[in-house]
Amino acid sequence: MKKISAKIFFAVMWRGLCQALGWFFGLFGYKRDGKFAKCVWGLFATSCSIVMTLFALALLCCFGEGAYNRYFRNHYCDDEYCYHSEYVNRDIYFHNTEDGKGYIYNKRTGEKLIKHIAWIAKPTGKDSLICFSNGKKRGYFSKNTGKVVVAPKYDHAWIFSDGLARVDDGGQIKFIDATGKVVIDKNMPYIPNMEGYVFHGGYCVVDTDDGEKCGLMNASGNILLPMEYSYIYPSNDFKYWLVRKGEEYGVLDNELKPIVPLMECSSMYISDSIINVTMLDHSIRNYDMQGTLINDFYISSVRMLEYEEEEMVCRKKSVNEVGKEVVEIMAEFYHPKATARLRAYIAGDGFEGLMTADGHKVTMPLYWDIQALDHDLYLCSTKNGDKVIVNGKGEVVK
């Protein structure tokens, strides 16, 4: 193919532009006679050329920037401040890409350590192996060196915790150590969509084959808490275990001894070193972490109850403008409101009860909503929508 110089290219472009403009303006009777006409003609053509050149340069810059971001940044970036990069250690980063071909690189040497990575999952605590996927299989690499320790050969794998990681090896759940050696094999089948599979505080939640019940296993593979619980969940510091069996809840310490024995209640959770329990009657009680009852009746808030009085009044508004007489504007009639004798308190699950202004309980939190009808008469609604009238003594009016 014959090469075309830039001079010839722009000369041809200029001539074509002039011919096109000449034809266009000729339609309106314009003639290129005289010095002034030629000057105007040249100035206009030059301006058009400059505009077209700037437009072409802008398109080229946009295309170049897009190509750079899509190709270079995705495949060759080693900048730890790039929004695609994720910290692994002081020198090693994971560069993520939209096409699933991310990589691990050393920013100090510029070396790509592992290629074609779809995602990574970092371990907890002091464990140093990071789980990664190549889009098909999962393995582990060292966060200290950025090199593969366990090749990606598992269909499913979970993060390392307490020195062990759970893997799906051909449909069977096994536990491996930091060398990739299988140390626990209890012939447990892999159950899709099940959460957990991670050691916390020396224990791991394990499930029955049907996934309906669960128990706790230690790092030696021994089942210390039988698989008969509905669910088992650790506290934030992994020192306690919240368990549920049917409709009963309880709390165990790290030696699996009961802190709060199993009891029937609506809910139970551990928060800020306090065990919060909502009973079946919607009352709230708290225990400390030794299992001692702190208080057997907590509430979350109190609200005033107002009712409309029988009489109707109207509000008068006055408008006083300078130089004009005062004009009274009558507002529409309305029932004034008054405060009822009792208050509504909110307890567990959002249920409400009645209490006096000085804090004495009148009813248990039996109702979903309470409204005042009179000074000491209340309309109380249950959660299913049924309503009853309750007097100031907490008695249902029949």
Tab-separated table of C-alpha atoms in Angstrom:
chain	number	residue	atom	x	y	z
A	1	MET	CA	0.000	0.000	0.000
A	2	LYS	CA	1.322	3.428	-0.990
A	3	LYS	CA	2.051	5.729	1.955
A	4	ILE	CA	0.400	9.149	1.999
A	5	SER	CA	2.249	12.040	3.603
A	6	ALA	CA	0.498	14.420	5.995
A	7	LYS	CA	1.042	17.309	3.522
A	8	ILE	CA	-0.785	15.513	0.702
A	9	PHE	CA	-3.566	14.389	3.096
A	10	PHE	CA	-4.356	17.913	4.342
A	11	ALA	CA	-4.043	19.366	0.817
A	12	VAL	CA	-6.650	16.942	-0.475
A	13	MET	CA	-8.867	17.623	2.522
A	14	TRP	CA	-8.569	21.400	1.980
A	15	ARG	CA	-9.390	21.139	-1.727
A	16	GLY	CA	-12.401	18.940	-1.048
A	17	LEU	CA	-13.642	21.320	1.623
A	18	CYS	CA	-13.326	24.329	-0.661
A	19	GLN	CA	-15.173	22.581	-3.478
A	20	ALA	CA	-17.960	21.521	-1.141
A	21	LEU	CA	-18.340	25.050	0.272
A	22	GLY	CA	-18.191	26.558	-3.191
A	23	TRP	CA	-21.012	24.341	-4.365
A	24	PHE	CA	-23.078	25.083	-1.237
A	25	PHE	CA	-22.743	28.883	-1.383
A	26	GLY	CA	-23.143	28.830	-5.151
A	27	LEU	CA	-26.689	27.695	-4.587
A	28	PHE	CA	-27.343	31.158	-3.116
A	29	GLY	CA	-25.630	33.068	-5.961
A	30	TYR	CA	-22.358	33.629	-4.163
A	31	LYS	CA	-19.338	34.263	-6.521
A	32	ARG	CA	-15.683	34.158	-5.591
A	33	ASP	CA	-14.792	37.442	-7.414
A	34	GLY	CA	-12.764	40.181	-5.847
A	35	LYS	CA	-10.176	40.315	-3.081
A	36	PHE	CA	-12.696	40.809	-0.313
A	37	ALA	CA	-14.742	37.767	-1.350
A	38	LYS	CA	-11.613	35.669	-1.527
A	39	CYS	CA	-10.548	36.890	1.925
A	40	VAL	CA	-13.933	36.056	3.446
A	41	TRP	CA	-13.955	32.732	1.665
A	42	GLY	CA	-10.497	31.804	2.933
A	43	LEU	CA	-11.237	32.926	6.495
A	44	PHE	CA	-14.423	30.867	6.607
A	45	ALA	CA	-12.793	27.783	5.151
A	46	THR	CA	-9.859	28.083	7.557
A	47	SER	CA	-12.211	28.410	10.553
A	48	CYS	CA	-14.120	25.308	9.468
A	49	SER	CA	-10.877	23.392	9.097
A	50	ILE	CA	-9.739	24.397	12.582
A	51	VAL	CA	-13.087	23.404	14.108
A	52	MET	CA	-13.047	20.038	12.345
A	53	THR	CA	-9.456	19.440	13.419
A	54	LEU	CA	-10.263	20.213	17.076
A	55	PHE	CA	-13.304	17.948	16.916
A	56	ALA	CA	-11.204	15.125	15.498
A	57	LEU	CA	-8.585	15.618	18.224
A	58	ALA	CA	-11.278	15.518	20.916
A	59	LEU	CA	-12.648	12.269	19.520
A	60	LEU	CA	-9.151	10.838	19.390
A	61	CYS	CA	-8.497	11.810	23.042
A	62	CYS	CA	-11.758	10.261	24.205
A	63	PHE	CA	-11.081	7.081	22.318
A	64	GLY	CA	-7.512	6.941	23.586
A	65	GLU	CA	-8.533	7.486	27.212
A	66	GLY	CA	-11.226	4.828	26.971
A	67	ALA	CA	-8.822	2.356	25.414
A	68	TYR	CA	-6.249	3.144	28.107
A	69	ASN	CA	-8.695	2.627	30.951
A	70	ARG	CA	-10.137	-0.524	29.444
A	71	TYR	CA	-6.918	-2.234	28.388
A	72	PHE	CA	-3.885	-0.759	30.114
A	73	ARG	CA	-5.470	-0.136	33.518
A	74	ASN	CA	-7.136	-3.543	33.494
A	75	HIS	CA	-4.091	-5.516	32.407
A	76	TYR	CA	-0.944	-3.606	33.315
A	77	CYS	CA	-1.768	-1.279	36.229
A	78	ASP	CA	0.494	-1.584	39.284
A	79	ASP	CA	-0.668	1.548	41.096
A	80	GLU	CA	-1.867	0.779	44.625
A	81	TYR	CA	-4.015	3.933	44.551
A	82	CYS	CA	-5.971	2.700	41.530
A	83	TYR	CA	-9.610	2.090	42.450
A	84	HIS	CA	-9.289	-1.423	41.028
A	85	SER	CA	-6.563	-2.330	43.536
A	86	GLU	CA	-7.096	-4.045	46.893
A	87	TYR	CA	-4.489	-4.206	49.643
A	88	VAL	CA	-2.984	-7.642	50.454
A	89	ASN	CA	0.128	-6.545	52.353
A	90	ARG	CA	2.526	-3.616	52.323
A	91	ASP	CA	3.904	-4.424	48.868
A	92	ILE	CA	1.411	-6.855	47.358
A	93	TYR	CA	-1.950	-5.903	45.885
A	94	PHE	CA	-4.839	-7.564	44.074
A	95	HIS	CA	-5.867	-5.774	40.875
A	96	ASN	CA	-9.469	-6.574	40.011
A	97	THR	CA	-10.866	-6.413	36.470
A	98	GLU	CA	-14.335	-6.509	34.979
A	99	ASP	CA	-13.504	-9.497	32.794
A	100	GLY	CA	-12.496	-11.664	35.775
A	101	LYS	CA	-8.822	-11.723	34.783
A	102	GLY	CA	-7.419	-9.904	37.794
A	103	TYR	CA	-3.964	-10.516	39.146
A	104	ILE	CA	-1.735	-10.309	42.197
A	105	TYR	CA	1.242	-7.963	41.750
A	106	ASN	CA	4.173	-6.673	43.737
A	107	LYS	CA	4.203	-2.885	43.453
A	108	ARG	CA	7.848	-2.717	44.489
A	109	THR	CA	9.158	-5.047	41.747
A	110	GLY	CA	6.283	-4.566	39.271
A	111	GLU	CA	6.020	-8.371	38.953
A	112	LYS	CA	2.730	-10.140	38.335
A	113	LEU	CA	2.675	-13.010	40.823
A	114	ILE	CA	-0.651	-14.719	39.981
A	115	LYS	CA	-2.777	-14.143	36.879
A	116	HIS	CA	-6.442	-14.738	35.981
A	117	ILE	CA	-8.069	-14.186	39.396
A	118	ALA	CA	-11.809	-13.498	39.605
A	119	TRP	CA	-11.957	-12.619	43.318
A	120	ILE	CA	-10.188	-13.052	46.662
A	121	ALA	CA	-11.413	-13.567	50.256
A	122	LYS	CA	-9.093	-12.613	53.109
A	123	PRO	CA	-8.746	-14.717	56.287
A	124	THR	CA	-9.583	-13.718	59.851
A	125	GLY	CA	-7.228	-13.346	62.799
A	126	LYS	CA	-3.606	-14.367	62.286
A	127	ASP	CA	-4.131	-16.733	59.338
A	128	SER	CA	-2.067	-15.858	56.282
A	129	LEU	CA	-3.630	-17.805	53.400
A	130	ILE	CA	-6.072	-15.958	51.137
A	131	CYS	CA	-8.798	-17.821	49.288
A	132	PHE	CA	-9.057	-17.007	45.577
A	133	SER	CA	-10.990	-18.127	42.509
A	134	ASN	CA	-9.829	-18.362	38.912
A	135	GLY	CA	-13.454	-18.322	37.779
A	136	LYS	CA	-13.773	-22.114	37.855
A	137	LYS	CA	-11.925	-23.498	40.883
A	138	ARG	CA	-10.741	-22.126	44.216
A	139	GLY	CA	-7.384	-22.267	45.964
A	140	TYR	CA	-5.174	-20.322	48.380
A	141	PHE	CA	-2.143	-18.059	48.161
A	142	SER	CA	0.061	-16.523	50.834
A	143	LYS	CA	-0.662	-12.904	51.697
A	144	ASN	CA	3.002	-12.565	52.736
A	145	THR	CA	4.586	-13.697	49.446
A	146	GLY	CA	1.700	-13.494	46.957
A	147	LYS	CA	2.493	-17.027	45.760
A	148	VAL	CA	0.097	-19.962	45.399
A	149	VAL	CA	0.233	-22.429	48.305
A	150	VAL	CA	-2.818	-24.560	47.461
A	151	ALA	CA	-3.565	-24.771	43.742
A	152	PRO	CA	-7.136	-23.907	42.671
A	153	LYS	CA	-8.741	-27.364	42.570
A	154	TYR	CA	-11.837	-27.062	44.768
A	155	ASP	CA	-15.381	-26.323	43.577
A	156	HIS	CA	-16.022	-24.425	46.822
A	157	ALA	CA	-13.661	-23.212	49.522
A	158	TRP	CA	-13.951	-20.915	52.531
A	159	ILE	CA	-11.570	-18.566	54.310
A	160	PHE	CA	-8.957	-19.742	56.772
A	161	SER	CA	-9.768	-19.269	60.455
A	162	ASP	CA	-8.074	-20.748	63.517
A	163	GLY	CA	-5.548	-22.383	61.169
A	164	LEU	CA	-8.121	-24.413	59.216
A	165	ALA	CA	-10.205	-23.952	56.077
A	166	ARG	CA	-13.233	-25.856	54.879
A	167	VAL	CA	-13.246	-27.082	51.274
A	168	ASP	CA	-15.639	-28.932	48.999
A	169	ASP	CA	-13.665	-31.875	47.634
A	170	GLY	CA	-15.844	-33.688	45.117
A	171	GLY	CA	-19.055	-32.995	47.031
A	172	GLN	CA	-17.545	-33.868	50.423
A	173	ILE	CA	-16.697	-31.253	53.055
A	174	LYS	CA	-13.162	-31.535	54.429
A	175	PHE	CA	-10.848	-29.311	56.471
A	176	ILE	CA	-7.295	-28.541	55.400
A	177	ASP	CA	-4.384	-26.920	57.227
A	178	ALA	CA	-2.036	-24.192	55.949
A	179	THR	CA	-0.061	-26.753	53.889
A	180	GLY	CA	-3.162	-28.015	52.083
A	181	LYS	CA	-3.194	-31.300	54.016
A	182	VAL	CA	-6.611	-32.740	54.925
A	183	VAL	CA	-6.797	-32.909	58.737
A	184	ILE	CA	-10.562	-33.451	59.265
A	185	ASP	CA	-12.730	-35.687	57.099
A	186	LYS	CA	-16.086	-36.604	58.647
A	187	ASN	CA	-17.822	-37.685	55.399
A	188	MET	CA	-20.011	-34.585	55.489
A	189	PRO	CA	-21.761	-33.803	52.196
A	190	TYR	CA	-21.598	-30.318	50.718
A	191	ILE	CA	-24.971	-28.556	51.194
A	192	PRO	CA	-25.581	-25.691	48.698
A	193	ASN	CA	-26.456	-22.247	50.059
A	194	MET	CA	-25.465	-23.145	53.608
A	195	GLU	CA	-23.606	-20.447	55.546
A	196	GLY	CA	-20.855	-20.866	58.117
A	197	TYR	CA	-18.190	-23.504	57.443
A	198	VAL	CA	-15.668	-21.386	59.406
A	199	PHE	CA	-14.003	-21.970	62.802
A	200	HIS	CA	-14.587	-19.353	65.504
A	201	GLY	CA	-13.196	-19.572	69.006
A	202	GLY	CA	-12.069	-23.145	68.448
A	203	TYR	CA	-15.406	-24.425	67.131
A	204	CYS	CA	-17.154	-24.752	63.802
A	205	VAL	CA	-20.880	-25.093	63.157
A	206	VAL	CA	-21.645	-28.381	61.376
A	207	ASP	CA	-24.954	-29.487	59.901
A	208	THR	CA	-26.866	-32.702	59.477
A	209	ASP	CA	-27.014	-34.149	55.961
A	210	ASP	CA	-30.405	-32.557	55.323
A	211	GLY	CA	-29.249	-29.168	56.681
A	212	GLU	CA	-32.128	-29.014	59.173
A	213	LYS	CA	-30.124	-29.282	62.421
A	214	CYS	CA	-26.646	-28.217	63.514
A	215	GLY	CA	-24.051	-28.699	66.235
A	216	LEU	CA	-20.475	-27.666	67.110
A	217	MET	CA	-17.229	-29.422	66.195
A	218	ASN	CA	-13.776	-28.673	67.637
A	219	ALA	CA	-10.478	-28.449	65.722
A	220	SER	CA	-9.811	-32.157	66.344
A	221	GLY	CA	-12.971	-33.141	64.492
A	222	ASN	CA	-14.937	-34.125	67.585
A	223	ILE	CA	-18.636	-33.170	67.782
A	224	LEU	CA	-18.912	-31.546	71.222
A	225	LEU	CA	-22.403	-30.102	70.822
A	226	PRO	CA	-24.824	-32.611	69.267
A	227	MET	CA	-26.480	-31.746	65.972
A	228	GLU	CA	-29.944	-31.115	67.392
A	229	TYR	CA	-30.181	-27.298	67.338
A	230	SER	CA	-32.157	-25.095	64.943
A	231	TYR	CA	-29.265	-22.658	64.733
A	232	ILE	CA	-26.043	-21.741	66.522
A	233	TYR	CA	-24.488	-18.298	66.291
A	234	PRO	CA	-21.322	-16.877	67.943
A	235	SER	CA	-21.076	-13.558	69.782
A	236	ASN	CA	-18.978	-10.793	68.243
A	237	ASP	CA	-15.941	-11.725	70.344
A	238	PHE	CA	-16.505	-15.484	69.720
A	239	LYS	CA	-16.551	-16.179	73.471
A	240	TYR	CA	-20.221	-17.139	73.667
A	241	TRP	CA	-22.693	-19.109	71.564
A	242	LEU	CA	-26.358	-18.272	71.082
A	243	VAL	CA	-28.309	-21.483	70.442
A	244	ARG	CA	-31.885	-22.278	69.555
A	245	LYS	CA	-33.705	-25.602	69.882
A	246	GLY	CA	-37.276	-25.438	68.634
A	247	GLU	CA	-38.882	-22.490	70.428
A	248	GLU	CA	-36.247	-22.402	73.173
A	249	TYR	CA	-33.190	-20.125	73.243
A	250	GLY	CA	-30.072	-20.200	75.383
A	251	VAL	CA	-26.479	-18.945	75.681
A	252	LEU	CA	-23.357	-21.096	76.166
A	253	ASP	CA	-19.830	-20.026	77.127
A	254	ASN	CA	-16.710	-21.079	75.199
A	255	GLU	CA	-16.583	-24.335	77.183
A	256	LEU	CA	-20.166	-24.959	76.010
A	257	LYS	CA	-21.556	-24.610	79.542
A	258	PRO	CA	-24.947	-22.866	79.813
A	259	ILE	CA	-24.922	-19.193	80.820
A	260	VAL	CA	-28.643	-18.773	80.208
A	261	PRO	CA	-30.368	-22.189	80.126
A	262	LEU	CA	-32.745	-22.981	77.288
A	263	MET	CA	-36.049	-21.153	77.804
A	264	GLU	CA	-39.137	-20.455	75.755
A	265	CYS	CA	-39.063	-16.861	74.526
A	266	SER	CA	-39.768	-14.771	71.464
A	267	SER	CA	-36.127	-13.839	70.776
A	268	MET	CA	-32.700	-13.646	72.381
A	269	TYR	CA	-29.485	-11.891	71.346
A	270	ILE	CA	-26.131	-10.809	72.787
A	271	SER	CA	-25.376	-7.082	72.674
A	272	ASP	CA	-22.595	-5.146	74.450
A	273	SER	CA	-21.943	-7.912	76.984
A	274	ILE	CA	-25.665	-8.069	77.785
A	275	ILE	CA	-28.023	-10.919	76.958
A	276	ASN	CA	-31.292	-9.385	75.812
A	277	VAL	CA	-34.382	-11.613	76.008
A	278	THR	CA	-37.898	-10.899	74.726
A	279	MET	CA	-40.357	-13.184	76.479
A	280	LEU	CA	-43.494	-14.709	74.982
A	281	ASP	CA	-45.598	-12.011	76.712
A	282	HIS	CA	-43.413	-9.382	74.891
A	283	SER	CA	-41.748	-8.186	78.078
A	284	ILE	CA	-37.997	-7.578	77.919
A	285	ARG	CA	-35.456	-8.827	80.431
A	286	ASN	CA	-31.645	-8.613	80.533
A	287	TYR	CA	-28.970	-10.945	81.895
A	288	ASP	CA	-25.263	-10.270	82.393
A	289	MET	CA	-22.620	-12.586	80.921
A	290	GLN	CA	-22.608	-14.684	84.086
A	291	GLY	CA	-26.297	-15.434	83.634
A	292	THR	CA	-27.501	-13.199	86.473
A	293	LEU	CA	-30.869	-11.512	85.876
A	294	ILE	CA	-30.376	-7.731	85.832
A	295	ASN	CA	-33.974	-6.637	85.324
A	296	ASP	CA	-37.081	-8.577	84.319
A	297	PHE	CA	-39.023	-5.688	82.807
A	298	TYR	CA	-37.418	-3.271	80.345
A	299	ILE	CA	-39.153	-0.976	77.877
A	300	SER	CA	-37.819	0.753	74.790
A	301	SER	CA	-39.832	4.007	74.887
A	302	VAL	CA	-42.941	5.824	76.165
A	303	ARG	CA	-45.430	7.982	74.293
A	304	MET	CA	-48.156	10.364	75.375
A	305	LEU	CA	-51.783	9.570	74.547
A	306	GLU	CA	-54.115	12.348	73.398
A	307	TYR	CA	-57.852	12.294	72.742
A	308	GLU	CA	-60.366	14.698	71.192
A	309	GLU	CA	-62.759	16.427	73.577
A	310	GLU	CA	-66.482	16.451	72.804
A	311	GLU	CA	-66.926	20.195	72.504
A	312	MET	CA	-66.104	21.964	69.266
A	313	VAL	CA	-64.386	25.322	69.052
A	314	CYS	CA	-63.235	27.602	66.287
A	315	ARG	CA	-59.980	29.428	65.990
A	316	LYS	CA	-59.951	33.176	65.215
A	317	LYS	CA	-57.142	34.732	63.278
A	318	SER	CA	-56.527	38.494	63.106
A	319	VAL	CA	-54.873	40.379	60.287
A	320	ASN	CA	-53.720	43.917	61.103
A	321	GLU	CA	-52.393	45.889	58.196
A	322	VAL	CA	-51.118	49.453	58.524
A	323	GLY	CA	-53.798	51.987	57.588
A	324	LYS	CA	-56.542	49.382	57.507
A	325	GLU	CA	-58.997	48.115	60.049
A	326	VAL	CA	-58.462	44.783	61.863
A	327	VAL	CA	-60.125	41.900	60.040
A	328	GLU	CA	-61.024	38.701	61.899
A	329	ILE	CA	-60.870	35.468	59.899
A	330	MET	CA	-62.820	32.528	61.275
A	331	ALA	CA	-61.097	29.139	60.982
A	332	GLU	CA	-63.092	25.908	60.653
A	333	PHE	CA	-64.434	24.215	63.752
A	334	TYR	CA	-62.402	21.436	65.414
A	335	HIS	CA	-62.249	19.277	68.542
A	336	PRO	CA	-59.522	20.421	70.951
A	337	LYS	CA	-57.175	17.711	72.227
A	338	ALA	CA	-56.387	16.752	75.808
A	339	THR	CA	-53.901	14.351	77.435
A	340	ALA	CA	-55.122	11.022	78.798
A	341	ARG	CA	-54.241	9.886	82.319
A	342	LEU	CA	-52.172	6.877	81.231
A	343	ARG	CA	-49.183	6.576	78.898
A	344	ALA	CA	-48.356	3.897	76.316
A	345	TYR	CA	-45.005	2.126	76.733
A	346	ILE	CA	-43.316	0.076	73.998
A	347	ALA	CA	-41.672	-3.227	74.905
A	348	GLY	CA	-40.444	-6.245	72.923
A	349	ASP	CA	-41.365	-6.820	69.248
A	350	GLY	CA	-43.039	-3.366	69.176
A	351	PHE	CA	-45.938	-4.367	71.435
A	352	GLU	CA	-47.450	-1.746	73.733
A	353	GLY	CA	-48.932	-1.622	77.230
A	354	LEU	CA	-50.444	0.996	79.541
A	355	MET	CA	-48.609	2.656	82.428
A	356	THR	CA	-49.240	5.534	84.824
A	357	ALA	CA	-47.446	8.851	84.541
A	358	ASP	CA	-45.285	7.910	87.556
A	359	GLY	CA	-44.100	4.686	85.863
A	360	HIS	CA	-46.342	1.954	87.312
A	361	LYS	CA	-47.386	-0.811	84.910
A	362	VAL	CA	-51.150	-1.108	84.347
A	363	THR	CA	-51.190	-3.778	81.597
A	364	MET	CA	-48.646	-6.120	80.072
A	365	PRO	CA	-47.463	-5.252	76.529
A	366	LEU	CA	-50.341	-7.099	74.886
A	367	TYR	CA	-51.356	-4.644	72.185
A	368	TRP	CA	-50.035	-3.605	68.796
A	369	ASP	CA	-51.452	-0.080	69.023
A	370	ILE	CA	-53.139	2.004	71.735
A	371	GLN	CA	-55.248	5.155	71.256
A	372	ALA	CA	-56.979	7.285	73.900
A	373	LEU	CA	-60.746	7.703	73.592
A	374	ASP	CA	-61.303	9.764	76.738
A	375	HIS	CA	-59.439	10.898	79.813
A	376	ASP	CA	-59.212	7.317	81.110
A	377	LEU	CA	-60.578	5.080	78.325
A	378	TYR	CA	-58.427	3.448	75.607
A	379	LEU	CA	-58.886	1.693	72.273
A	380	CYS	CA	-56.360	-1.168	72.116
A	381	SER	CA	-55.640	-3.122	68.919
A	382	THR	CA	-54.112	-6.584	68.710
A	383	LYS	CA	-51.662	-7.538	65.961
A	384	ASN	CA	-54.359	-9.354	63.969
A	385	GLY	CA	-56.507	-6.192	63.923
A	386	ASP	CA	-58.994	-7.002	66.678
A	387	LYS	CA	-59.837	-4.085	68.992
A	388	VAL	CA	-60.954	-3.863	72.616
A	389	ILE	CA	-61.841	-1.019	74.976
A	390	VAL	CA	-59.702	-0.876	78.134
A	391	ASN	CA	-60.369	1.319	81.196
A	392	GLY	CA	-57.840	3.038	83.439
A	393	LYS	CA	-57.457	-0.107	85.581
A	394	GLY	CA	-56.374	-2.181	82.576
A	395	GLU	CA	-59.698	-4.020	82.469
A	396	VAL	CA	-61.388	-4.824	79.166
A	397	VAL	CA	-64.765	-3.069	79.016
A	398	LYS	CA	-67.476	-5.426	77.810
